[in-house]
Amino acid sequence: MAISKFNYNSFNVTPVAGNALSFNSDADGFTTQGASSMVLIKTLTASSSGTLSFVDGASSVVLDDTYPVYLFKIINLHPGTDNVEFQVNFRDGSTDYDATKTSTFFRALHDEADSTTALAYRTGGDLAQGTGFQRLNEGIGNNGDQSVSGELTLFNPSSTTFVKHFMGKFSGCNAGDREDTTYVAGYCNVTAAIDAVQFKMNSGNIDAGQIKLYGIKDS
Amino acid sequence: MALSKVDFNNINVTPAASKALKFNSAADGFETGDLGGNMVLLSTATASSSATIDITSGIDSTYKEYQIHFTSIHPATDSTKFTCQFDTGTNTSYNQAITSTFFRAAQDESATTDFGYKTAEDQAQGTAFQTLTGTIGNGNDESCAGILHLFDPASTTSVKHFMGRAQGYTHNNYAIDEFVAGYINTTTAITRIRFKFASGNIDAGTIKMYGIL
């Protein structure tokens, strides 16, 4: 009788959940192969949203020891209110987003009229053992074409030994018709695991845009 | 005889080292190929005394972010800046209005350092090519490399943000760490990117574009 179907355990390779069947490096046998090391976990799309939250275990979000590094991509977030800050905070065991943070924040700017440029540390954007929301970008305009984009990396949020480092970079279209480039970095000074991350504007809603959460494997 | 194990060469496809076994696009047979992922290689361009490297396809609404990785970009002419510009549709003018910032850290091989904003390299609604690096040398081992992020180029609502960081080996033996960011001030979809040196050809190097799902 002709074989019409192969059963998975008919192949001479040890099955690995979620991996594909691949030829080995000598092309003389089978092995298993994983996909990209950068795994999309969740996409949140803003629609006049007060906050956008990624909570481990909710709505298919993974934010635990599955990945050592998590990467948030911020795509064209448009504020409902003019001239606002884009912010983040972290949850460290309770229901509140209030992890203690120490951070740095600096900014470069240049306006469309070519009248102002700057590169400076911004003491108003950093935190010293603060529990408030961390500034990621500032002065974002809410004209129809204005928004902020960038990325935020969170390292090893599930550690119960170390603080949790984060680093971000953002390009924002300022209400004053200028580019505001911001760089933020710091650590959540807690040894409890970070199990949720929340983004918001400091005033008003996130009118539109997306935030994507990725897990980075084996990094 | 009972089937116990399927040997690799019992499958009706030519084995290819380290490639996955996939169903073909018609789902009626096997083929070999790379596995998908969330960072998808879309194109590779290799310079060979090239005046420009143009990416004219693959930039659309499929991905919300594109990353362009440029590696070992070597100029034919000494002391020249690596630059880029953008365009829409099938246009070839590469003259979109850009407002941008540019700053850098630098140190030469004699330990002279520099850090600061560079007003000569930013743009205020400028349509010139955007500087990505300082003046790269054309010594045999001199080149630059970096990553440029382009966010949501297909948007017809928002400006298009970009952020880049590049490392270069300059004509006067500086290590330069360059930070550029800004927005293309148009609500028309961006569909193409041109890279070139401010003077002379791109003698060698590779530019790869990835889509981020």
mmCIF file of N, CA, C and O in Angstrom, chain B residues 47-52 76 201-204:
data_model
loop_
_atom_site.group_PDB
_atom_site.id
_atom_site.type_symbol
_atom_site.label_atom_id
_atom_site.label_comp_id
_atom_site.label_asym_id
_atom_site.label_seq_id
_atom_site.Cartn_x
_atom_site.Cartn_y
_atom_site.Cartn_z
ATOM 1 N N ALA B 47 27.412 46.745 -2.928
ATOM 2 C CA ALA B 47 28.012 47.815 -3.726
ATOM 3 C C ALA B 47 29.232 47.308 -4.471
ATOM 4 O O ALA B 47 29.984 46.466 -3.967
ATOM 5 N N SER B 48 29.400 47.832 -5.655
ATOM 6 C CA SER B 48 30.598 47.546 -6.442
ATOM 7 C C SER B 48 30.825 48.776 -7.316
ATOM 8 O O SER B 48 30.287 48.883 -8.412
ATOM 9 N N SER B 49 31.580 49.696 -6.760
ATOM 10 C CA SER B 49 31.785 50.994 -7.422
ATOM 11 C C SER B 49 30.447 51.597 -7.843
ATOM 12 O O SER B 49 30.264 52.052 -8.974
ATOM 13 N N SER B 50 29.527 51.620 -6.904
ATOM 14 C CA SER B 50 28.152 52.058 -7.177
ATOM 15 C C SER B 50 27.985 53.535 -6.817
ATOM 16 O O SER B 50 28.330 53.945 -5.700
ATOM 17 N N ALA B 51 27.434 54.297 -7.717
ATOM 18 C CA ALA B 51 27.169 55.703 -7.424
ATOM 19 C C ALA B 51 26.114 55.834 -6.333
ATOM 20 O O ALA B 51 26.208 56.684 -5.445
ATOM 21 N N THR B 52 25.108 54.990 -6.402
ATOM 22 C CA THR B 52 24.060 54.964 -5.381
ATOM 23 C C THR B 52 23.649 53.514 -5.155
ATOM 24 O O THR B 52 23.875 52.646 -6.008
ATOM 25 N N ALA B 76 34.885 55.258 -2.353
ATOM 26 C CA ALA B 76 35.981 55.339 -3.324
ATOM 27 C C ALA B 76 36.790 56.612 -3.115
ATOM 28 O O ALA B 76 37.990 56.662 -3.415
ATOM 29 N N ASN B 201 31.900 57.223 -5.492
ATOM 30 C CA ASN B 201 31.114 55.988 -5.460
ATOM 31 C C ASN B 201 31.173 55.281 -4.108
ATOM 32 O O ASN B 201 32.058 55.542 -3.291
ATOM 33 N N ILE B 202 30.210 54.370 -3.944
ATOM 34 C CA ILE B 202 30.301 53.384 -2.866
ATOM 35 C C ILE B 202 31.131 52.241 -3.447
ATOM 36 O O ILE B 202 30.670 51.484 -4.311
ATOM 37 N N ASP B 203 32.344 52.158 -2.997
ATOM 38 C CA ASP B 203 33.268 51.191 -3.588
ATOM 39 C C ASP B 203 32.872 49.757 -3.239
ATOM 40 O O ASP B 203 32.946 48.855 -4.082
ATOM 41 N N ALA B 204 32.461 49.559 -1.998
ATOM 42 C CA ALA B 204 32.102 48.214 -1.541
ATOM 43 C C ALA B 204 31.191 48.340 -0.329
ATOM 44 O O ALA B 204 31.057 49.410 0.261
#
